[in-house]
Amino acid sequence: MTSLVRRGILIVFEGTDGTGKSTQLQLLGHYLQDRGYSILTTREPTEGRYGQKIRSLYMDRKQYSREEELELFLADRREHVRQVLAPALEQGKVILCDRYFLSTVAYQGALGFDPEHILKLNRFAPDPDLALLFQVPLDTGLDRITSGRGDLLNDFEQRDNLARVAAIFGAIKRPYIRPIDAGGSIAEVHRLVIECVHSLLPVFSTGRV
Ligand code: ADP
Ligand code: MG
């Protein structure tokens, strides 16, 4: 995205299900808003036409081939970048995005695609300034999904699959990725998140705090 006039900041929340991404995104949003930042919170898959199709596949992944599934995630992201992320970055917003292209790398990588190939297919999407990679032991994540959320596991969340996904997340090397030990209490994890964000925000804070 070389044409993008980029004045904002993109912080993405990545990691397997049940690691606390959505919980921490809300907390960070309030924290930054209280300090005068103009925040946009968003998520992938989006609420758009492709995102809705992707949600329908959560319960029965077999209706699509892995190629079709990957194409749906890319189409959803193209729309998200064009309609939401690029304009907000131009406007100088701090964007908090719940899942982004590293999730595609890890989840579709777990289906057998080469992670580097998926990264290449995502070059149209602006790199995040910070990708918080939430990591917990597998059983903690599963326990938070089933008891915390009171749900059964969907097709993306089966144990073996989650282990493969977590391994791929952990192996991706990009300078903007910061692993977060998300096994502690919600308050403890919030403190770790704030530490990471503070190392980034002062650089961008001129005139906007
Ligand atoms: P994710 O978005 O990564 O799937 P959520 O934020 O939805 O994770 O959290 C999953 C469940 O675990 C929720 O019920 C949430 O309240 C709970 N939870 C989140 N963070 C923690 C934590 N640090 N300790 C204990 N439970 C947590
Ligand atoms: Mg979530």
PDB file of C-alpha atoms and ligand atoms in Angstrom:
ATOM      1  CA  MET A   1       0.000   0.000   0.000  1.00  0.00           C
ATOM      2  CA  THR A   2       2.504   2.611  -1.060  1.00  0.00           C
ATOM      3  CA  SER A   3      -0.126   5.225  -1.970  1.00  0.00           C
ATOM      4  CA  LEU A   4      -1.521   5.303   1.540  1.00  0.00           C
ATOM      5  CA  VAL A   5      -1.069   8.613   3.343  1.00  0.00           C
ATOM      6  CA  ARG A   6      -0.514   7.214   6.749  1.00  0.00           C
ATOM      7  CA  ARG A   7      -0.971   9.391   9.780  1.00  0.00           C
ATOM      8  CA  GLY A   8      -2.739   6.971  12.104  1.00  0.00           C
ATOM      9  CA  ILE A   9      -1.696   3.828  13.901  1.00  0.00           C
ATOM     10  CA  LEU A  10      -2.854   0.282  13.339  1.00  0.00           C
ATOM     11  CA  ILE A  11      -2.740  -2.046  16.345  1.00  0.00           C
ATOM     12  CA  VAL A  12      -3.964  -5.579  15.726  1.00  0.00           C
ATOM     13  CA  PHE A  13      -4.897  -8.301  18.212  1.00  0.00           C
ATOM     14  CA  GLU A  14      -3.809 -11.753  17.128  1.00  0.00           C
ATOM     15  CA  GLY A  15      -3.700 -15.230  18.614  1.00  0.00           C
ATOM     16  CA  THR A  16      -5.886 -18.297  18.943  1.00  0.00           C
ATOM     17  CA  ASP A  17      -9.423 -18.246  20.325  1.00  0.00           C
ATOM     18  CA  GLY A  18      -9.868 -17.820  24.050  1.00  0.00           C
ATOM     19  CA  THR A  19      -6.600 -15.948  24.555  1.00  0.00           C
ATOM     20  CA  GLY A  20      -8.459 -12.781  25.577  1.00  0.00           C
ATOM     21  CA  LYS A  21      -8.051 -10.620  22.449  1.00  0.00           C
ATOM     22  CA  SER A  22     -11.559  -9.133  22.415  1.00  0.00           C
ATOM     23  CA  THR A  23     -11.498  -8.514  26.180  1.00  0.00           C
ATOM     24  CA  GLN A  24      -8.169  -6.686  25.959  1.00  0.00           C
ATOM     25  CA  LEU A  25      -9.133  -4.740  22.853  1.00  0.00           C
ATOM     26  CA  GLN A  26     -12.077  -3.195  24.720  1.00  0.00           C
ATOM     27  CA  LEU A  27      -9.902  -2.371  27.736  1.00  0.00           C
ATOM     28  CA  LEU A  28      -7.198  -0.748  25.619  1.00  0.00           C
ATOM     29  CA  GLY A  29      -9.833   1.200  23.680  1.00  0.00           C
ATOM     30  CA  HIS A  30     -11.191   2.726  26.897  1.00  0.00           C
ATOM     31  CA  TYR A  31      -7.669   3.372  28.201  1.00  0.00           C
ATOM     32  CA  LEU A  32      -6.652   5.288  25.073  1.00  0.00           C
ATOM     33  CA  GLN A  33      -9.951   7.133  24.771  1.00  0.00           C
ATOM     34  CA  ASP A  34      -9.569   8.321  28.352  1.00  0.00           C
ATOM     35  CA  ARG A  35      -6.234   9.801  27.279  1.00  0.00           C
ATOM     36  CA  GLY A  36      -7.701  11.714  24.367  1.00  0.00           C
ATOM     37  CA  TYR A  37      -6.944   9.432  21.459  1.00  0.00           C
ATOM     38  CA  SER A  38      -9.420   9.108  18.628  1.00  0.00           C
ATOM     39  CA  ILE A  39     -10.042   5.372  18.448  1.00  0.00           C
ATOM     40  CA  LEU A  40     -11.608   3.146  15.848  1.00  0.00           C
ATOM     41  CA  THR A  41     -12.343  -0.436  16.886  1.00  0.00           C
ATOM     42  CA  THR A  42     -13.008  -2.964  14.188  1.00  0.00           C
ATOM     43  CA  ARG A  43     -12.675  -6.664  13.543  1.00  0.00           C
ATOM     44  CA  GLU A  44     -12.131  -9.369  10.991  1.00  0.00           C
ATOM     45  CA  PRO A  45     -14.025 -11.155   9.652  1.00  0.00           C
ATOM     46  CA  THR A  46     -16.043  -7.966   9.130  1.00  0.00           C
ATOM     47  CA  GLU A  47     -19.804  -7.468   9.072  1.00  0.00           C
ATOM     48  CA  GLY A  48     -19.628  -7.069   5.272  1.00  0.00           C
ATOM     49  CA  ARG A  49     -20.885  -9.484   2.637  1.00  0.00           C
ATOM     50  CA  TYR A  50     -17.759 -11.650   2.629  1.00  0.00           C
ATOM     51  CA  GLY A  51     -17.377 -11.516   6.400  1.00  0.00           C
ATOM     52  CA  GLN A  52     -20.909 -12.794   6.845  1.00  0.00           C
ATOM     53  CA  LYS A  53     -20.209 -15.702   4.517  1.00  0.00           C
ATOM     54  CA  ILE A  54     -17.106 -16.533   6.562  1.00  0.00           C
ATOM     55  CA  ARG A  55     -19.152 -16.547   9.778  1.00  0.00           C
ATOM     56  CA  SER A  56     -21.541 -19.064   8.233  1.00  0.00           C
ATOM     57  CA  LEU A  57     -18.583 -21.376   7.712  1.00  0.00           C
ATOM     58  CA  TYR A  58     -17.665 -21.366  11.427  1.00  0.00           C
ATOM     59  CA  MET A  59     -20.210 -24.077  12.115  1.00  0.00           C
ATOM     60  CA  ASP A  60     -19.585 -26.156   8.995  1.00  0.00           C
ATOM     61  CA  ARG A  61     -16.251 -25.504   7.397  1.00  0.00           C
ATOM     62  CA  LYS A  62     -16.694 -28.303   4.892  1.00  0.00           C
ATOM     63  CA  GLN A  63     -19.029 -26.332   2.636  1.00  0.00           C
ATOM     64  CA  TYR A  64     -16.010 -24.549   1.114  1.00  0.00           C
ATOM     65  CA  SER A  65     -12.683 -25.794  -0.237  1.00  0.00           C
ATOM     66  CA  ARG A  66      -9.606 -24.376   1.484  1.00  0.00           C
ATOM     67  CA  GLU A  67      -8.914 -22.297  -1.640  1.00  0.00           C
ATOM     68  CA  GLU A  68     -12.422 -20.798  -1.547  1.00  0.00           C
ATOM     69  CA  GLU A  69     -12.088 -20.192   2.170  1.00  0.00           C
ATOM     70  CA  LEU A  70      -8.777 -18.343   1.711  1.00  0.00           C
ATOM     71  CA  GLU A  71     -10.251 -16.262  -1.115  1.00  0.00           C
ATOM     72  CA  LEU A  72     -13.177 -15.239   1.106  1.00  0.00           C
ATOM     73  CA  PHE A  73     -10.818 -14.004   3.835  1.00  0.00           C
ATOM     74  CA  LEU A  74      -8.800 -12.032   1.270  1.00  0.00           C
ATOM     75  CA  ALA A  75     -11.932 -10.526  -0.296  1.00  0.00           C
ATOM     76  CA  ASP A  76     -13.216  -9.514   3.129  1.00  0.00           C
ATOM     77  CA  ARG A  77      -9.859  -7.896   3.936  1.00  0.00           C
ATOM     78  CA  ARG A  78      -9.683  -6.009   0.633  1.00  0.00           C
ATOM     79  CA  GLU A  79     -13.065  -4.499   1.395  1.00  0.00           C
ATOM     80  CA  HIS A  80     -12.064  -3.752   5.000  1.00  0.00           C
ATOM     81  CA  VAL A  81      -8.824  -2.030   3.949  1.00  0.00           C
ATOM     82  CA  ARG A  82     -10.529   0.043   1.273  1.00  0.00           C
ATOM     83  CA  GLN A  83     -13.626   1.056   3.207  1.00  0.00           C
ATOM     84  CA  VAL A  84     -12.396   1.258   6.798  1.00  0.00           C
ATOM     85  CA  LEU A  85      -8.678   0.899   7.519  1.00  0.00           C
ATOM     86  CA  ALA A  86      -7.120   3.117   4.831  1.00  0.00           C
ATOM     87  CA  PRO A  87      -9.508   6.061   5.407  1.00  0.00           C
ATOM     88  CA  ALA A  88      -9.061   5.849   9.193  1.00  0.00           C
ATOM     89  CA  LEU A  89      -5.267   5.763   8.852  1.00  0.00           C
ATOM     90  CA  GLU A  90      -5.424   8.841   6.635  1.00  0.00           C
ATOM     91  CA  GLN A  91      -7.561  10.569   9.268  1.00  0.00           C
ATOM     92  CA  GLY A  92      -4.953   9.887  11.955  1.00  0.00           C
ATOM     93  CA  LYS A  93      -7.038   7.469  13.997  1.00  0.00           C
ATOM     94  CA  VAL A  94      -5.674   4.825  16.306  1.00  0.00           C
ATOM     95  CA  ILE A  95      -7.231   1.650  14.953  1.00  0.00           C
ATOM     96  CA  LEU A  96      -7.683  -1.389  17.180  1.00  0.00           C
ATOM     97  CA  CYS A  97      -8.435  -4.385  14.986  1.00  0.00           C
ATOM     98  CA  ASP A  98      -9.531  -7.763  16.360  1.00  0.00           C
ATOM     99  CA  ARG A  99      -7.708 -10.226  14.061  1.00  0.00           C
ATOM    100  CA  TYR A 100      -5.950  -9.318  10.805  1.00  0.00           C
ATOM    101  CA  PHE A 101      -3.786 -11.011   8.239  1.00  0.00           C
ATOM    102  CA  LEU A 102      -1.586 -12.949  10.691  1.00  0.00           C
ATOM    103  CA  SER A 103      -4.746 -14.872  11.617  1.00  0.00           C
ATOM    104  CA  THR A 104      -5.165 -15.843   7.963  1.00  0.00           C
ATOM    105  CA  VAL A 105      -1.528 -16.915   7.877  1.00  0.00           C
ATOM    106  CA  ALA A 106      -1.982 -19.099  10.965  1.00  0.00           C
ATOM    107  CA  TYR A 107      -5.480 -20.545  10.414  1.00  0.00           C
ATOM    108  CA  GLN A 108      -5.154 -21.123   6.669  1.00  0.00           C
ATOM    109  CA  GLY A 109      -1.542 -22.192   7.218  1.00  0.00           C
ATOM    110  CA  ALA A 110      -2.928 -24.896   9.517  1.00  0.00           C
ATOM    111  CA  LEU A 111      -4.858 -26.188   6.487  1.00  0.00           C
ATOM    112  CA  GLY A 112      -1.581 -26.740   4.659  1.00  0.00           C
ATOM    113  CA  PHE A 113      -0.944 -23.436   2.841  1.00  0.00           C
ATOM    114  CA  ASP A 114       2.613 -22.114   3.038  1.00  0.00           C
ATOM    115  CA  PRO A 115       2.579 -19.257   5.591  1.00  0.00           C
ATOM    116  CA  GLU A 116       5.002 -17.150   3.514  1.00  0.00           C
ATOM    117  CA  HIS A 117       2.725 -17.550   0.485  1.00  0.00           C
ATOM    118  CA  ILE A 118      -0.236 -16.269   2.487  1.00  0.00           C
ATOM    119  CA  LEU A 119       1.825 -13.316   3.700  1.00  0.00           C
ATOM    120  CA  LYS A 120       2.591 -12.479   0.056  1.00  0.00           C
ATOM    121  CA  LEU A 121      -1.093 -12.616  -0.878  1.00  0.00           C
ATOM    122  CA  ASN A 122      -1.726 -10.035   1.850  1.00  0.00           C
ATOM    123  CA  ARG A 123       0.733  -7.444   0.584  1.00  0.00           C
ATOM    124  CA  PHE A 124      -2.162  -5.183  -0.420  1.00  0.00           C
ATOM    125  CA  ALA A 125      -2.981  -4.764   3.278  1.00  0.00           C
ATOM    126  CA  PRO A 126      -1.021  -2.167   5.275  1.00  0.00           C
ATOM    127  CA  ASP A 127       1.339  -3.697   7.808  1.00  0.00           C
ATOM    128  CA  PRO A 128       0.240  -3.093  11.372  1.00  0.00           C
ATOM    129  CA  ASP A 129       2.383  -0.817  13.536  1.00  0.00           C
ATOM    130  CA  LEU A 130       1.943  -3.339  16.315  1.00  0.00           C
ATOM    131  CA  ALA A 131       0.619  -6.896  16.335  1.00  0.00           C
ATOM    132  CA  LEU A 132      -0.054  -8.092  19.864  1.00  0.00           C
ATOM    133  CA  LEU A 133       0.241 -11.866  19.740  1.00  0.00           C
ATOM    134  CA  PHE A 134      -1.737 -13.340  22.631  1.00  0.00           C
ATOM    135  CA  GLN A 135      -0.381 -16.652  23.844  1.00  0.00           C
ATOM    136  CA  VAL A 136      -1.767 -19.012  26.488  1.00  0.00           C
ATOM    137  CA  PRO A 137      -1.293 -22.725  27.116  1.00  0.00           C
ATOM    138  CA  LEU A 138      -3.698 -24.677  24.893  1.00  0.00           C
ATOM    139  CA  ASP A 139      -5.797 -25.965  27.792  1.00  0.00           C
ATOM    140  CA  THR A 140      -6.248 -22.480  29.232  1.00  0.00           C
ATOM    141  CA  GLY A 141      -7.554 -21.245  25.889  1.00  0.00           C
ATOM    142  CA  LEU A 142      -9.907 -24.199  25.495  1.00  0.00           C
ATOM    143  CA  ASP A 143     -11.163 -23.761  29.034  1.00  0.00           C
ATOM    144  CA  ARG A 144     -11.859 -20.057  28.444  1.00  0.00           C
ATOM    145  CA  ILE A 145     -13.778 -20.874  25.268  1.00  0.00           C
ATOM    146  CA  THR A 146     -15.934 -23.610  26.749  1.00  0.00           C
ATOM    147  CA  SER A 147     -16.522 -22.471  30.333  1.00  0.00           C
ATOM    148  CA  GLY A 148     -16.006 -18.703  29.949  1.00  0.00           C
ATOM    149  CA  ARG A 149     -18.089 -18.364  26.815  1.00  0.00           C
ATOM    150  CA  GLY A 150     -20.388 -21.312  27.636  1.00  0.00           C
ATOM    151  CA  ASP A 151     -19.987 -22.590  24.077  1.00  0.00           C
ATOM    152  CA  LEU A 152     -19.060 -25.736  22.247  1.00  0.00           C
ATOM    153  CA  LEU A 153     -15.952 -25.520  20.073  1.00  0.00           C
ATOM    154  CA  ASN A 154     -16.613 -24.462  16.481  1.00  0.00           C
ATOM    155  CA  ASP A 155     -14.765 -25.908  13.499  1.00  0.00           C
ATOM    156  CA  PHE A 156     -11.871 -23.463  13.820  1.00  0.00           C
ATOM    157  CA  GLU A 157     -11.396 -24.259  17.510  1.00  0.00           C
ATOM    158  CA  GLN A 158     -10.919 -28.038  17.656  1.00  0.00           C
ATOM    159  CA  ARG A 159      -7.958 -28.929  19.861  1.00  0.00           C
ATOM    160  CA  ASP A 160      -5.544 -30.291  17.238  1.00  0.00           C
ATOM    161  CA  ASN A 161      -6.304 -27.439  14.921  1.00  0.00           C
ATOM    162  CA  LEU A 162      -5.710 -24.842  17.638  1.00  0.00           C
ATOM    163  CA  ALA A 163      -2.347 -26.415  18.470  1.00  0.00           C
ATOM    164  CA  ARG A 164      -1.265 -26.178  14.817  1.00  0.00           C
ATOM    165  CA  VAL A 165      -2.529 -22.605  14.564  1.00  0.00           C
ATOM    166  CA  ALA A 166      -0.694 -21.555  17.749  1.00  0.00           C
ATOM    167  CA  ALA A 167       2.538 -23.116  16.461  1.00  0.00           C
ATOM    168  CA  ILE A 168       2.326 -21.178  13.191  1.00  0.00           C
ATOM    169  CA  PHE A 169       1.517 -17.913  14.996  1.00  0.00           C
ATOM    170  CA  GLY A 170       4.600 -18.473  17.162  1.00  0.00           C
ATOM    171  CA  ALA A 171       6.841 -19.103  14.166  1.00  0.00           C
ATOM    172  CA  ILE A 172       5.993 -15.985  12.132  1.00  0.00           C
ATOM    173  CA  LYS A 173       8.823 -13.466  12.280  1.00  0.00           C
ATOM    174  CA  ARG A 174       7.914  -9.854  11.643  1.00  0.00           C
ATOM    175  CA  PRO A 175       9.372  -6.804  13.410  1.00  0.00           C
ATOM    176  CA  TYR A 176       5.967  -5.488  14.511  1.00  0.00           C
ATOM    177  CA  ILE A 177       4.937  -8.669  16.380  1.00  0.00           C
ATOM    178  CA  ARG A 178       5.028  -8.540  20.199  1.00  0.00           C
ATOM    179  CA  PRO A 179       4.152 -11.757  22.027  1.00  0.00           C
ATOM    180  CA  ILE A 180       1.926 -11.236  25.064  1.00  0.00           C
ATOM    181  CA  ASP A 181       1.864 -13.800  27.856  1.00  0.00           C
ATOM    182  CA  ALA A 182      -1.922 -13.829  28.213  1.00  0.00           C
ATOM    183  CA  GLY A 183      -2.119 -16.531  30.894  1.00  0.00           C
ATOM    184  CA  GLY A 184      -2.480 -14.113  33.814  1.00  0.00           C
ATOM    185  CA  SER A 185      -5.525 -12.243  35.094  1.00  0.00           C
ATOM    186  CA  ILE A 186      -7.351  -9.766  32.872  1.00  0.00           C
ATOM    187  CA  ALA A 187      -5.750  -6.874  34.805  1.00  0.00           C
ATOM    188  CA  GLU A 188      -2.249  -8.357  34.505  1.00  0.00           C
ATOM    189  CA  VAL A 189      -2.595  -8.874  30.765  1.00  0.00           C
ATOM    190  CA  HIS A 190      -3.963  -5.328  30.398  1.00  0.00           C
ATOM    191  CA  ARG A 191      -0.763  -4.003  32.009  1.00  0.00           C
ATOM    192  CA  LEU A 192       1.388  -5.978  29.553  1.00  0.00           C
ATOM    193  CA  VAL A 193      -0.642  -4.615  26.637  1.00  0.00           C
ATOM    194  CA  ILE A 194      -0.230  -1.033  27.866  1.00  0.00           C
ATOM    195  CA  GLU A 195       3.536  -1.484  28.195  1.00  0.00           C
ATOM    196  CA  CYS A 196       3.736  -2.581  24.550  1.00  0.00           C
ATOM    197  CA  VAL A 197       1.529   0.236  23.334  1.00  0.00           C
ATOM    198  CA  HIS A 198       3.476   2.871  25.254  1.00  0.00           C
ATOM    199  CA  SER A 199       6.621   1.937  23.402  1.00  0.00           C
ATOM    200  CA  LEU A 200       4.779   2.849  20.192  1.00  0.00           C
ATOM    201  CA  LEU A 201       2.461   5.772  20.921  1.00  0.00           C
ATOM    202  CA  PRO A 202       4.841   8.557  22.008  1.00  0.00           C
ATOM    203  CA  VAL A 203       6.421   8.409  18.563  1.00  0.00           C
ATOM    204  CA  PHE A 204       3.043   9.194  17.000  1.00  0.00           C
ATOM    205  CA  SER A 205       1.565  11.366  19.686  1.00  0.00           C
ATOM    206  CA  THR A 206       2.561  14.812  18.359  1.00  0.00           C
ATOM    207  CA  GLY A 207      -0.535  16.987  18.256  1.00  0.00           C
ATOM    208  CA  ARG A 208      -2.979  14.222  18.846  1.00  0.00           C
ATOM    209  CA  VAL A 209      -2.979  13.616  22.587  1.00  0.00           C
TER     210      VAL A 209
HETATM  211  P1  ADP B   1     -10.731 -14.154  22.303  1.00  0.00           P
HETATM  212  O1  ADP B   1     -11.305 -12.879  21.766  1.00  0.00           O
HETATM  213  O2  ADP B   1      -9.248 -14.210  22.173  1.00  0.00           O
HETATM  214  O3  ADP B   1     -11.381 -15.382  21.759  1.00  0.00           O
HETATM  215  P2  ADP B   1     -12.100 -13.382  24.727  1.00  0.00           P
HETATM  216  O4  ADP B   1     -11.609 -12.016  25.060  1.00  0.00           O
HETATM  217  O5  ADP B   1     -13.422 -13.505  24.057  1.00  0.00           O
HETATM  218  O6  ADP B   1     -10.982 -14.162  23.883  1.00  0.00           O
HETATM  219  O7  ADP B   1     -12.072 -14.234  26.082  1.00  0.00           O
HETATM  220  C1  ADP B   1     -12.600 -15.566  26.103  1.00  0.00           C
HETATM  221  C2  ADP B   1     -13.216 -15.827  27.476  1.00  0.00           C
HETATM  222  O8  ADP B   1     -12.177 -15.826  28.467  1.00  0.00           O
HETATM  223  C3  ADP B   1     -14.224 -14.762  27.910  1.00  0.00           C
HETATM  224  O9  ADP B   1     -15.246 -15.395  28.645  1.00  0.00           O
HETATM  225  C4  ADP B   1     -13.397 -13.831  28.796  1.00  0.00           C
HETATM  226  O10 ADP B   1     -14.184 -13.192  29.767  1.00  0.00           O
HETATM  227  C5  ADP B   1     -12.396 -14.792  29.422  1.00  0.00           C
HETATM  228  N1  ADP B   1     -11.088 -14.172  29.681  1.00  0.00           N
HETATM  229  C6  ADP B   1     -10.451 -13.254  28.910  1.00  0.00           C
HETATM  230  N2  ADP B   1      -9.256 -12.922  29.416  1.00  0.00           N
HETATM  231  C7  ADP B   1      -9.117 -13.659  30.564  1.00  0.00           C
HETATM  232  C8  ADP B   1      -8.090 -13.775  31.562  1.00  0.00           C
HETATM  233  N3  ADP B   1      -6.946 -13.065  31.479  1.00  0.00           N
HETATM  234  N4  ADP B   1      -8.299 -14.630  32.574  1.00  0.00           N
HETATM  235  C9  ADP B   1      -9.442 -15.351  32.657  1.00  0.00           C
HETATM  236  N5  ADP B   1     -10.448 -15.294  31.762  1.00  0.00           N
HETATM  237  C10 ADP B   1     -10.301 -14.461  30.714  1.00  0.00           C
HETATM  238 MG    MG B   2     -12.682 -12.584  20.210  1.00  0.00          MG
END
